[in-house]
C-alpha positions as a printed Julia matrix, in Angstrom:
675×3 Matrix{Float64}:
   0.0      0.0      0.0
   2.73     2.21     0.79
   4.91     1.39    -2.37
   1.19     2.43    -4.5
   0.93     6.32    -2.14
   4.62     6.71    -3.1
   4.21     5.68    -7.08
   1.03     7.77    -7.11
   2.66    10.86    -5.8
   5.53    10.54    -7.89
   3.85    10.01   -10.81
   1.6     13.05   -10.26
   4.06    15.1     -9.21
   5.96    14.47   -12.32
   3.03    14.81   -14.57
   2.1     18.51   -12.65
   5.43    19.68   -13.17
   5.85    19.26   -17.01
   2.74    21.77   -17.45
   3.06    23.83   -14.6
   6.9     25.84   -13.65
   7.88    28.12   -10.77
  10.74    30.98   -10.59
  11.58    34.37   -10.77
  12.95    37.4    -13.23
  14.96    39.59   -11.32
  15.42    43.27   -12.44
  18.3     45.16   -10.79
  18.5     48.61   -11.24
  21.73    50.15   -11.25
  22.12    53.99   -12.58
  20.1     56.13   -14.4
  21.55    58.92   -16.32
  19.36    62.91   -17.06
  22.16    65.39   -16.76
  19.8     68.09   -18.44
  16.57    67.25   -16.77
  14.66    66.93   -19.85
  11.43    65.66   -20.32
  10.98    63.2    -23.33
   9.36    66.42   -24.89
  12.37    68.68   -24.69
  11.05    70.1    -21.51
  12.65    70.55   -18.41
  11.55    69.32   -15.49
  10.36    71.92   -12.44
  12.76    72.44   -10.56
  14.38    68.83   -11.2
  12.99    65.68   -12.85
  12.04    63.92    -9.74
  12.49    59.97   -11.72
  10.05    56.62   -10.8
  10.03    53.96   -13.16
   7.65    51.53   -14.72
   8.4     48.15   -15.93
   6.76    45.49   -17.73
   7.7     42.07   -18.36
   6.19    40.04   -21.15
   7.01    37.86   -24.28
   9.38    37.48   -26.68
   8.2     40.46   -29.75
  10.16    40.95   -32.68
   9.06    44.3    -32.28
   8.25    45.25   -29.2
   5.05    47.26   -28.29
   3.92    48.98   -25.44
   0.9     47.29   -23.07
   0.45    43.22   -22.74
   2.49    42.58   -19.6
   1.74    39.13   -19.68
   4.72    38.26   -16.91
   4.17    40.82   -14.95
   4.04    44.99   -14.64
   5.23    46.89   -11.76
   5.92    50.45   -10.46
   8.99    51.88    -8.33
   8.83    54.77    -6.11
  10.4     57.63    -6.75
  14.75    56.53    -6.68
  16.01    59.74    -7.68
  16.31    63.44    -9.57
  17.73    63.37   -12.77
  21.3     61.73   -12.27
  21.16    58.78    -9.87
  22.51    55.71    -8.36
  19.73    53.26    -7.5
  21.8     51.6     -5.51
  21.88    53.99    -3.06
  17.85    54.31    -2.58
  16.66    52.34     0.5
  12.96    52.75    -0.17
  12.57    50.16    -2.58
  13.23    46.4     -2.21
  15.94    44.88    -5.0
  15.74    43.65    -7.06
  12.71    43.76    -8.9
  11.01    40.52    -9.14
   8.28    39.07   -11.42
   7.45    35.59   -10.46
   6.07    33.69   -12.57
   4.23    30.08   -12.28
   4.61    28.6    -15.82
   7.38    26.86   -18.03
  10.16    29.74   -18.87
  10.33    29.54   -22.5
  13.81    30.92   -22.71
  13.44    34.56   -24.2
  10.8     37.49   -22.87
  10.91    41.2    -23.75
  10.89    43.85   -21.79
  10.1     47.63   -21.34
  11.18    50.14   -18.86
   9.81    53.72   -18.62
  11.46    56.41   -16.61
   8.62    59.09   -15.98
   8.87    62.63   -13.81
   7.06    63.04   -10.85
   5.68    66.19   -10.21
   4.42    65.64    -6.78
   6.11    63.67    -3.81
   3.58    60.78    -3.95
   3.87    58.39    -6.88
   1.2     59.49    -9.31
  -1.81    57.38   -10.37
  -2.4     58.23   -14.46
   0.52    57.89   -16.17
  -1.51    58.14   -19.21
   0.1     62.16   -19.51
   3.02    61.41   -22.18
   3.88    64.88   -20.83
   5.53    63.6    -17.63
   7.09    61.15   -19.46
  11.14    61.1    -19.48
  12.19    58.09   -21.77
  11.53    54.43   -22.43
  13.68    51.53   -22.94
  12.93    48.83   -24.56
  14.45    45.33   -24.92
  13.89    41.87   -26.33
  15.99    38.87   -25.26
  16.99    34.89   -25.66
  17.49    34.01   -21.82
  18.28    30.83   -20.1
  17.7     29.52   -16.14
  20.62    30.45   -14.01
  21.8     32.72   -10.95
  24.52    34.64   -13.23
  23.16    38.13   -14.04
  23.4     39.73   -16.78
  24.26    43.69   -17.45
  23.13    45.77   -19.94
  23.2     49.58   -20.45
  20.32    51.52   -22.79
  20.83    55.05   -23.92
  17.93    57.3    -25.11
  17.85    60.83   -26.24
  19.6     62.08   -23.13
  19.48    59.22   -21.08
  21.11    56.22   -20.47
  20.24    53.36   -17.63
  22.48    50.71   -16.7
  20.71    47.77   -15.26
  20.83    43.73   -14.92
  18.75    40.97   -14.96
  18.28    37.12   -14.81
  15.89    34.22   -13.95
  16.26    31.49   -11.28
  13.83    29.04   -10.19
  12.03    28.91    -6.96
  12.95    26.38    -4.45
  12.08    22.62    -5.7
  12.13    23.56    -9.11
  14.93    22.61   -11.52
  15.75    22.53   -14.7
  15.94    24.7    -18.43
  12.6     26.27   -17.58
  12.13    25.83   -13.94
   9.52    22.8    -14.8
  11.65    20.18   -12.91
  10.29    19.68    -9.13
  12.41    18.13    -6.82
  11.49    17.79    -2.92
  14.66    16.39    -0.77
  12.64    14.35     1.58
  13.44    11.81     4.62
  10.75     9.52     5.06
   9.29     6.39     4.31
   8.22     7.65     0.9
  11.85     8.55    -0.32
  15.24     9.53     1.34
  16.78    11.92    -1.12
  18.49    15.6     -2.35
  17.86    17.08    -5.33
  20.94    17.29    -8.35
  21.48    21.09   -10.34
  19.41    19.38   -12.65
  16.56    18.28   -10.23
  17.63    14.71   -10.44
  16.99    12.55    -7.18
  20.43    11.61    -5.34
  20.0      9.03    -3.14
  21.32     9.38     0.38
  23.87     6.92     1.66
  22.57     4.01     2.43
  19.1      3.92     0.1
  18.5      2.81    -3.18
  15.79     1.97    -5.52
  13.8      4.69    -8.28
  12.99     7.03    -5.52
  15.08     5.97    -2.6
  13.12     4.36    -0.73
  14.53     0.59    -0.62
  17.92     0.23     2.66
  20.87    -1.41     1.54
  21.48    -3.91     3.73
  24.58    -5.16     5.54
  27.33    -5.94     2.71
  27.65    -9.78     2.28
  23.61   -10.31     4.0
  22.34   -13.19     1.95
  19.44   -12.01    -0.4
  17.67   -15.01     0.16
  17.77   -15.46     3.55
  17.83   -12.13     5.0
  16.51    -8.65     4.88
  16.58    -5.25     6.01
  14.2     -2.57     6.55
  17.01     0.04     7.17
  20.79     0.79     5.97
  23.27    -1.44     7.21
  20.66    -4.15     8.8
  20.79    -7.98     8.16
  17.31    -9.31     9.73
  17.27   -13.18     8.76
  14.39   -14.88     7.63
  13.02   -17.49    10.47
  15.44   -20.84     9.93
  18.55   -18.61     9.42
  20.81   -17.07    11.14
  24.84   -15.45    11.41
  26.17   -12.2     10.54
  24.51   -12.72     7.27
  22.07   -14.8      7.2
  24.12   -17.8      5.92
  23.9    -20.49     8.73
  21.04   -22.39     9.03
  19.47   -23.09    12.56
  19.32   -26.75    13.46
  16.52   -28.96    15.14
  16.29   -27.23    19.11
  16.95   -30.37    20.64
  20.35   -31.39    17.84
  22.98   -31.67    20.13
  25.38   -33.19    17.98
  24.43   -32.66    14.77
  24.54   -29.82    11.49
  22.2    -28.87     9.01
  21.95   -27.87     5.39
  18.25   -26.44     5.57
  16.22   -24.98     8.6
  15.19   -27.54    11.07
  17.73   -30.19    10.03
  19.74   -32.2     12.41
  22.04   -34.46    10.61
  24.41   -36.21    12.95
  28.35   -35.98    12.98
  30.29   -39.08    12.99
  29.84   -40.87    16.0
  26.2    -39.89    17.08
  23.5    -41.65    16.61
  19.4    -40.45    17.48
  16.99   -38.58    16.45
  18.74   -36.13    18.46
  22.15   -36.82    17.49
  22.45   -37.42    21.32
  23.61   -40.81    21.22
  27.46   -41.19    21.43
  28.25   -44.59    19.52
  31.66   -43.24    19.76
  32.68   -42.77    23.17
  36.25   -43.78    23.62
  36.81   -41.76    19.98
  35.22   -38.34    21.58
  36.5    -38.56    25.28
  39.8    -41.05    25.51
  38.76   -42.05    28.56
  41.26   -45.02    28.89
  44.64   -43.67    30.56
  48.42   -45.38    30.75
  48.17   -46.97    27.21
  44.72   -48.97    27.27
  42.85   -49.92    25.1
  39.17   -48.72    24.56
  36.04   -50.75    23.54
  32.69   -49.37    22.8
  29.76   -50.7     24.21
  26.88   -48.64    23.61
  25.09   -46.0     25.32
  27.85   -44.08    26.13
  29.67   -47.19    27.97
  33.07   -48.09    27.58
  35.31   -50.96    28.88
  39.04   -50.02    29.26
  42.18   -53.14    28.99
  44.77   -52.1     30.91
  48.43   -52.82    30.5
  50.39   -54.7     32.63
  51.13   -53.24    35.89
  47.82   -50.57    35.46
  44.8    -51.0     36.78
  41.63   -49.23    37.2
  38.22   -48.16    35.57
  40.32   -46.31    33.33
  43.63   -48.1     33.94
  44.68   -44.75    35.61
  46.11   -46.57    38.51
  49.76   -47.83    38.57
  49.81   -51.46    40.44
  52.55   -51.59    43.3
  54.77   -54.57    43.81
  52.66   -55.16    47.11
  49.68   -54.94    45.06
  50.04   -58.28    43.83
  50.22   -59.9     47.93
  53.72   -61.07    47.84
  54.18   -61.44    51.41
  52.76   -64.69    52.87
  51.55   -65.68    56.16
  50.13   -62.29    57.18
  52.88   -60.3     56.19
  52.74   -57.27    55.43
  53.91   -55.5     52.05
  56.47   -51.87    52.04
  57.02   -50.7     48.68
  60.4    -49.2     47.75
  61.54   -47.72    44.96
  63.82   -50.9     43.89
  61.09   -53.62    44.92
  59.32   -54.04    48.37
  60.28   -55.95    51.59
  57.64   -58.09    53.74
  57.75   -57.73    57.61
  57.02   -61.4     58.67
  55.16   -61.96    61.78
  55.58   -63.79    64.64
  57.3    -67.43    63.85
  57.79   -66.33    60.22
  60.57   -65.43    58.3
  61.98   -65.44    54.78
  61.45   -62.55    51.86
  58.13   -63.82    51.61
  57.81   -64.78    55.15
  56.76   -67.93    53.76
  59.26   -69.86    56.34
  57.76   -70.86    59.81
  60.1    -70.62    62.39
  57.06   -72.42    65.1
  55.93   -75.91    66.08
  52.69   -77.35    66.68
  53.91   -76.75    70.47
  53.86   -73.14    69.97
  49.8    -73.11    68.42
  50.16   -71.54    65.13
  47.09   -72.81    63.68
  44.01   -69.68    64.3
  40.5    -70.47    64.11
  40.6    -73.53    65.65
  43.03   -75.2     62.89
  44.61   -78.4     63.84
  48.19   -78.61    63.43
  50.32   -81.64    61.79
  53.5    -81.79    62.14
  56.21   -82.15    59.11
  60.07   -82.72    58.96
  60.05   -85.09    61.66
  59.18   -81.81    63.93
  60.95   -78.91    62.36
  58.03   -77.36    61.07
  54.13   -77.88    60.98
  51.15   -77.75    58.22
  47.44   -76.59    59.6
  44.29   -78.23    58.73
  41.79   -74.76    58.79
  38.32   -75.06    59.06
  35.63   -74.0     56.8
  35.74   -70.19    55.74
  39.59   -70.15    56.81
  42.56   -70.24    54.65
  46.17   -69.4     54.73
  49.0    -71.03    56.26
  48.18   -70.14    59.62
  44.17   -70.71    58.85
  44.63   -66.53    59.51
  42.72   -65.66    56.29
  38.86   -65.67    55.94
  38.34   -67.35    52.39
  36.93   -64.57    49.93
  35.0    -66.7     47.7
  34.7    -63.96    45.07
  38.94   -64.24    44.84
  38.27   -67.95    42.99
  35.18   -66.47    41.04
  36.52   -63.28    39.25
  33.93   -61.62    37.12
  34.45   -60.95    33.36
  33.15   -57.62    31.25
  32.94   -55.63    34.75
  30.63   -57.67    36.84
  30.36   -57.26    40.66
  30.83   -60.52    42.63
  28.84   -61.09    45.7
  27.97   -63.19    48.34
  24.86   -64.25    49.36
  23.43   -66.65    51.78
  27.04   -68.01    51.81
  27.1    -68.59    47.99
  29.19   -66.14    45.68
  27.89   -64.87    41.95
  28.39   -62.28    39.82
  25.82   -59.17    39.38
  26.51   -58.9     35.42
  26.48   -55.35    33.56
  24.06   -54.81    30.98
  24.54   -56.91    27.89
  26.54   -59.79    29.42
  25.17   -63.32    31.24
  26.7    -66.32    32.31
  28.01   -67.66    35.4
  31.25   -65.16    35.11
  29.27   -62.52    33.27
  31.62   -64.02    29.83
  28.98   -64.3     27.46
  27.58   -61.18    25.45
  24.06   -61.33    24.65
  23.48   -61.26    21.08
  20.56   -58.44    20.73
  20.09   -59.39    17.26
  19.52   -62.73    18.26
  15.53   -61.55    17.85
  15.89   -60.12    14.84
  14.26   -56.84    15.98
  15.09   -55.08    12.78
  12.0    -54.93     9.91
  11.65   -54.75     6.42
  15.42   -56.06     5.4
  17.3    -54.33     7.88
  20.53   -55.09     8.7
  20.85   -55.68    12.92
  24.54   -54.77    14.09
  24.95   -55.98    18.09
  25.92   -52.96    20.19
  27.42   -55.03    23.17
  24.24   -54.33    25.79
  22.38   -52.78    22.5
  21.63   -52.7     19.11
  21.5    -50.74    16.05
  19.3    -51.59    12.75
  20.56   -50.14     9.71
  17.41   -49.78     7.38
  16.93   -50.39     3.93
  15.81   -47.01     1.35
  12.68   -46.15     2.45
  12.55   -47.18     6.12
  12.79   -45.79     9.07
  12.64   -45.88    12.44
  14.59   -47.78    15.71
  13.59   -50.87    13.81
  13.28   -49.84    10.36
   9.44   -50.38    11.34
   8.51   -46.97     9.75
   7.81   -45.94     5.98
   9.49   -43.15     5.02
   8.43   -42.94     1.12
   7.11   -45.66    -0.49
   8.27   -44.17    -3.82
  12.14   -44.9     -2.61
  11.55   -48.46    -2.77
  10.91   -48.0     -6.89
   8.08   -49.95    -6.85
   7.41   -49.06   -10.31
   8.32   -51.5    -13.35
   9.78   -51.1    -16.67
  10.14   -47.54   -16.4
   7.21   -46.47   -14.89
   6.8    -43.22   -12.23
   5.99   -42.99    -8.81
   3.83   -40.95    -7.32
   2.59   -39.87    -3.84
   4.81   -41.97    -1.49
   2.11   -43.14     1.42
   4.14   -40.93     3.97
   2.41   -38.65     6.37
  -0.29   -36.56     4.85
   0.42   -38.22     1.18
  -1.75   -40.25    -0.92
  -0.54   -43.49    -1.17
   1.75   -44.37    -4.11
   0.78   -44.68    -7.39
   2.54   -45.33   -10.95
   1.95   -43.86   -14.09
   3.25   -46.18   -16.45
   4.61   -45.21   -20.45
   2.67   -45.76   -23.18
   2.67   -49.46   -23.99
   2.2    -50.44   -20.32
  -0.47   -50.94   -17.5
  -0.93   -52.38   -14.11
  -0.85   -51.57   -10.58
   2.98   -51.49   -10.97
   2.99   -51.09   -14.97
   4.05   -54.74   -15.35
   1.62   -55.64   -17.7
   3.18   -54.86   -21.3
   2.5    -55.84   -24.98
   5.83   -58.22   -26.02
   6.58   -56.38   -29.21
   9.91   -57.69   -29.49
   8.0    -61.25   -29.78
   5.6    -59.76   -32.64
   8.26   -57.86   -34.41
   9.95   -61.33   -33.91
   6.96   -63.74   -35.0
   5.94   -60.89   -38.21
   9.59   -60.98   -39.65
   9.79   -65.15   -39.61
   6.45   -64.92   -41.34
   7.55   -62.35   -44.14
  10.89   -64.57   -44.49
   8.74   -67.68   -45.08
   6.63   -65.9    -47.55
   9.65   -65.04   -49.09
  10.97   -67.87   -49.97
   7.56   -69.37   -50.57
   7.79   -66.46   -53.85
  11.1    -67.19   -55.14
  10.21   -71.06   -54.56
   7.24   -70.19   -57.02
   9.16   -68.56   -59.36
  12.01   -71.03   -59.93
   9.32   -73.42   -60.55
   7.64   -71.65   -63.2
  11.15   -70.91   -64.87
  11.65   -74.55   -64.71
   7.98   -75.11   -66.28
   8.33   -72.98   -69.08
  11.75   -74.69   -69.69
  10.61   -78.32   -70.01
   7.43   -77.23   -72.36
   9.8    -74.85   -74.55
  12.25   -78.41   -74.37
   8.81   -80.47   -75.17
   7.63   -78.35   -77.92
  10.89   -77.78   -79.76
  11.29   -81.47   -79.49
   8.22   -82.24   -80.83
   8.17   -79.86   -83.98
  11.26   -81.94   -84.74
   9.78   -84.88   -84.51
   7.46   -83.96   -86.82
   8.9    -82.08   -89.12
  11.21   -85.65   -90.0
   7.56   -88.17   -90.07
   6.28   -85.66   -92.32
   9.83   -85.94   -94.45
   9.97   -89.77   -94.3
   6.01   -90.58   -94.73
   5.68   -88.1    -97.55
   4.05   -89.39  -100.74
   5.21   -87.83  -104.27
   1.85   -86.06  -105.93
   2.97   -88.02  -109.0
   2.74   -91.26  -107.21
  -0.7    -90.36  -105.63
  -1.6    -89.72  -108.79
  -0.58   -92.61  -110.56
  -1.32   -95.16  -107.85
  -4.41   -92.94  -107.22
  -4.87   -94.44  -103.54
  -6.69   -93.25  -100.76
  -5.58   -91.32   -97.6
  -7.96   -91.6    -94.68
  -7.29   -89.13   -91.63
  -9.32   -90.19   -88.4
  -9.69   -87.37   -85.68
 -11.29   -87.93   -82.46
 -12.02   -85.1    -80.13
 -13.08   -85.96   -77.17
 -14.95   -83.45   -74.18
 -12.55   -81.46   -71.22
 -14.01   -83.84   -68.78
 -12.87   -87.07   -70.87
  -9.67   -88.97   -69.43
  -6.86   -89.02   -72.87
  -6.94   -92.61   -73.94
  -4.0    -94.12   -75.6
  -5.33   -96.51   -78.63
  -3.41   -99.03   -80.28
  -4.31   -99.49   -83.47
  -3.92  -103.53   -84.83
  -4.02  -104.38   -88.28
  -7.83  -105.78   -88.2
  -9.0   -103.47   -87.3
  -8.03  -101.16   -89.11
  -8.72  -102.79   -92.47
 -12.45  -103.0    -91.18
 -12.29   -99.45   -90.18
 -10.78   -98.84   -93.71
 -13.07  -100.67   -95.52
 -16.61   -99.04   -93.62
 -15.01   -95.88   -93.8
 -14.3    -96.15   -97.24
 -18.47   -97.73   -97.52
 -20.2    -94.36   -96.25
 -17.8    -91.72   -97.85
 -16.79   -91.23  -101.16
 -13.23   -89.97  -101.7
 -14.24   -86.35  -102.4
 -15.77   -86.59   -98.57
 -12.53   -87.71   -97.09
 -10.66   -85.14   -99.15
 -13.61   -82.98   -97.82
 -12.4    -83.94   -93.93
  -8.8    -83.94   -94.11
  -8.85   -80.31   -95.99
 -10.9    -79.3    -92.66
  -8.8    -80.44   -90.42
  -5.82   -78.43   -92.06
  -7.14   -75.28   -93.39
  -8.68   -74.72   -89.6
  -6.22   -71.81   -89.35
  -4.79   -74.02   -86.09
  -1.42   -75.16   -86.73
  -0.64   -78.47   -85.68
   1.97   -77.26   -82.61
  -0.68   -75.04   -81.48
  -3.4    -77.33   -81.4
  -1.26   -79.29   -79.48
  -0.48   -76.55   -77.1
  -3.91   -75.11   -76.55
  -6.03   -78.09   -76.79
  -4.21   -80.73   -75.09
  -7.74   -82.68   -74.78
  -7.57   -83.0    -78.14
  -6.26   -86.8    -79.6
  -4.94   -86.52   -82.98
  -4.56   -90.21   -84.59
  -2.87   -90.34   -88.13
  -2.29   -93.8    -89.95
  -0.1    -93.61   -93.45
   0.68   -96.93   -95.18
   1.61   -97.57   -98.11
   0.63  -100.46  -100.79
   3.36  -102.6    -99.69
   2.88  -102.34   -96.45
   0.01  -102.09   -93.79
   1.79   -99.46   -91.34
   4.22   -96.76   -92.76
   4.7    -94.83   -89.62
   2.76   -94.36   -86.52
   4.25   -91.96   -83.81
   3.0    -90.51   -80.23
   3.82   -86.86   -78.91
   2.53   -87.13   -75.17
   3.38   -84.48   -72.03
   1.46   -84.44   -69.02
  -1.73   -85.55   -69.38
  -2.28   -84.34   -73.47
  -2.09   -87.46   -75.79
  -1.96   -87.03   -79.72
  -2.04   -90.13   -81.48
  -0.83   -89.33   -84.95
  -0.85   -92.44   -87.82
  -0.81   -91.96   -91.14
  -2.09   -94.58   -93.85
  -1.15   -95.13   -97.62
């Protein structure tokens, strides 16, 4: 709302002052010159020309004419008589100003009128031209500035020397004073104005009218903000100098972040928190003297000490006496080189382990019984229950046989001794580690890992949780086949997942698809088989056309030689002037070709009925028929293979000249010819 008030004052401040224009012109008179005290008219003035003047400011005229004081008309007092200074007249303000409250357009004109005053008062009508000393007259080109500019007029007998200018009024700038400019410092602008009436920021603003703060150098833009120069105010999640460092989770103790709210543990720590140290003897070193340090969970640590340490830590250094050296209730002095036992009474030895008594003397405590040994010279006790030692002097610590592994506490109860394990260890001694992951606590494929009294599950992508018993995204699983996308993710306030499969698959999980390898597969075997199906065709015709080409040629041959051999000379037919009988049978399409043998029989029978019921002119008649039927014989062979063609020739010597067969396929021509 603000940012609108301050672009709708601008804007109609700007648009106001391109029409409308505020300054000043400034008239300074200087000296005005009568020495005769003459009126315009030749008179002289009575006693002296007692001088006011008039002046009128208006546009530029080429020619400049009285009347029309458009900028502005004014009248002085009375400055003077004849000769004066102006300068030295106190009654009336300088210089002479004509505001005006419009653009300047750069040139005006400009009259001044020096007129006699007969009376002390200024005079109202100055209408009389007789009272009327001289007038000056100017016209001009004149630009906005605080430089003035002299000039000196002479008429008739007198001369004026005078200056002017034009400046503009306070807040207005610029060639004609049209140019506003308001320094302000305020929540609409923090500015100065240029010579020019430009806006000049002040330090620490920017923006079109000053009114945005730089903030802090190096504050992040993204995470920070100011709402005055020199501020860095971060955005909620942020924080630093600059804005730059994000906060982490409140309750992260060991952890960093990225983003705002983040708490992404350092090596080590474990948690939501990052409050779990899975690295203690790493972070703390608690083991002193050389040990060695072994996690166990939780914070917890066991420490193996060197030899001659001992401790929690290992941070105490084991004495010589530490170990009991002195026997028989001596008692242990270390020394810098070693350690020395002060025996008792009836002991002696470095370890006091020699018994200077006898069973005479009672050594055995606690109601021992003594045996003697070495025929006398020394003795053995036989201590009670609960007693030990040579003497029967000790109390037996049961817990000394029974020490307890992995830092267990042994104790006695009721006369019995056991070990109070630490967390994460059993057995009799408190040896054996129980296996947390024994269970398998962990969900959903995660990995247990045995953290001596604890465990850890390290989850598989998408699971969450101490064990792995939370969803964190469905989607991360990639439940999707072949391709498809996941959508949703069935985390808190999600839909549950869904795919959206590519084009040529469907299904919950898009694994339903059409196998177009197996078509394109199954399509090109088929157009290979019909392939070679084709060219199988082809080179079967070829062969076809091959054999009946063969066939024909052959039997043209075959013919052309019968007709050669069988051939009768005309002369002969005419001399013998014998008979030729043809016989053609033709026989329907749906007639099976018969091969016919023809014997000697019956032919003459056939000869002789034939020759019965037709005359020779009617064989002639037949025979002519059969060869003017425009069909040649090789194509009456080829295009009516039902047709059976039988020709007998013989001759008078013989019954059968020639008889031959031309056969293919199921066509049969039977030619025979007879003489």
């Amino acid at each position: 709302m603000a940012a609108w008030f301050t672009f709708t004052i601008a804007f109609s401040t700007t648009l106001i002052t391109q029409v409308f224009g505020w300054g000043v012109f400034e008239v300074d008179l200087h000296e005005f010159k009568n020495h005769k005290g003459l009126l315009a008219n030749g008179n002289a003035c009575k006693p002296n020309c007692r001088t006011y003047f008039s002046i009128c400011l208006k546009n530029y005229q080429a020619v400049v004419s009285p009347g029309g004081c458009i900028f502005g008309s004014t009248m002085t007092p009375v400055l003077g008589t004849n000769s004066f200074s102006a300068k030295d007249s106190g009654t009336f303000p300088k210089p002479i100003q004509f505001p005006f409250k419009f653009g300047w357009p750069g040139s005006f004109s400009l009259i001044i009128e020096a007129w006699h005053s007969p009376y002390e008062n200024l005079p109202v009508d100055t209408n009389n031209q007789d009272l009327l000393i001289s007038i000056f007259a100017i016209q001009r080109q004149l630009g906005v500035g605080n430089h003035w500019l002299q000039d000196t007029l002479s008429v008739q007998q007198t001369e004026l020397r005078y200056a002017y200018r034009v400046i503009c009024n306070d807040t207005y700038y610029g060639e004609s004073c049209s140019k506003r400019c308001t320094p302000r410092d305020d929540q609409f602008g923090h500015y100065t104005c240029t010579r020019n009436g430009d806006l000049s920021c002040l330090p620490g603003w920017k923006g079109e009218y000053c009114e945005e703060p730089i903030c802090l150098e190096g504050c992040s833009e993204r995470n920070g903000n100011c709402s005055k120069p020199g501020e860095c105010v971060c955005r909620e999640g942020w924080q630093g100098t600059f804005c730059d460092e994000c906060k982490k989770y409140p309750a992260c103790k060991h952890g960093t972040c990225q983003l705002p709210w983040q708490c992404n543990c350092q090596e080590g720590w474990g948690g939501l928190f990052c409050d779990q140290d899975l690295n203690f003897c790493t972070h703390h070193h608690p083991c002193a003297n050389g040990a060695t340090c072994m996690n166990t969970g939780q914070g917890s640590y066991t420490c193996t000490c060197l030899p001659g340490f001992t401790g929690v830590n290992c941070e105490l250094e084991m004495q010589e006496c530490d170990s009991n050296p002195c026997r028989n209730g001596g008692i242990c002095t270390n020394l810098e080189s070693g350690y020395m036992c002060t025996c008792p009474q009836g002991f002696e030895g470095s370890h006091c382990e020699h018994s200077s008594l006898i069973c005479t003397d009672s050594p055995c405590f606690h109601g021992g019984k003594c045996w003697e040994k070495d025929n006398g010279r020394s003795y053995m006790c036989e201590c009670p229950r609960g007693y030990t030692g040579l003497n029967c002097e000790k109390r037996v610590d049961k817990c000394t046989s029974l020490p307890c592994a992995n830092g267990g506490l042994c104790l006695l109860q009721g006369g019995m001794r056991m070990c109070s394990c630490r967390a994460g260890f059993t057995g009799q001694r408190c040896e054996i580690n129980i296996n947390e992951c024994a269970g398998s606590p962990c969900l959903n494929g995660g990995t247990c890992q045995d953290r001596i009294n604890d465990y850890t599950c390290t989850c598989p992508v998408g699971y969450g949780g101490r064990n792995c018993d939370r969803i964190l995204d469905e989607c991360s699983l990639q439940p999707c086949l072949n391709g498809g996308l996941c959508t949703g993710g069935g985390g808190p306030g999600k839909p549950p997942p869904a795919c959206i499969c590519p084009s040529g698959f469907s299904g919950p999980r898009c694994e339903d698809g059409f196998q177009w390898a197996a078509v394109s597969l199954a399509v090109g075997l088929v157009a290979l088989l019909v392939l070679l199906c084709m060219v199988g065709l082809a080179l079967r015709h070829i062969h076809r056309q091959s054999r009946r080409q063969e066939a024909e040629t052959e039997t043209m041959n075959n013919f052309s030689s019968v007709q050669r051999d069988n051939l009768i000379p005309a002369s002969q037919l005419k001399n013998t002037n014998q008979k030729v009988s043809l016989e053609v049978d033709c026989d329907s399409e749906k007639s099976n070709f018969i091969h016919k043998n023809y014997h000697l029989d019956s032919y003459n029978s056939k000869s002789k009925e034939f020759k019965d019921e037709k005359s020779q002119g009617d064989k002639s008649l037949i025979y002519d028929k059969c060869l003017e039927d425009k069909i040649p014989l090789s194509r009456m062979y080829s295009e009516k293979p039902e047709c059976r063609i039988s020709t007998i020739c013989s001759s008078r010597d013989s019954m059968y000249q020639s008889v031959f067969v031309i056969a293919e396929e199921r066509r049969e021509c039977v030619i025979a010819t007879e003489v």
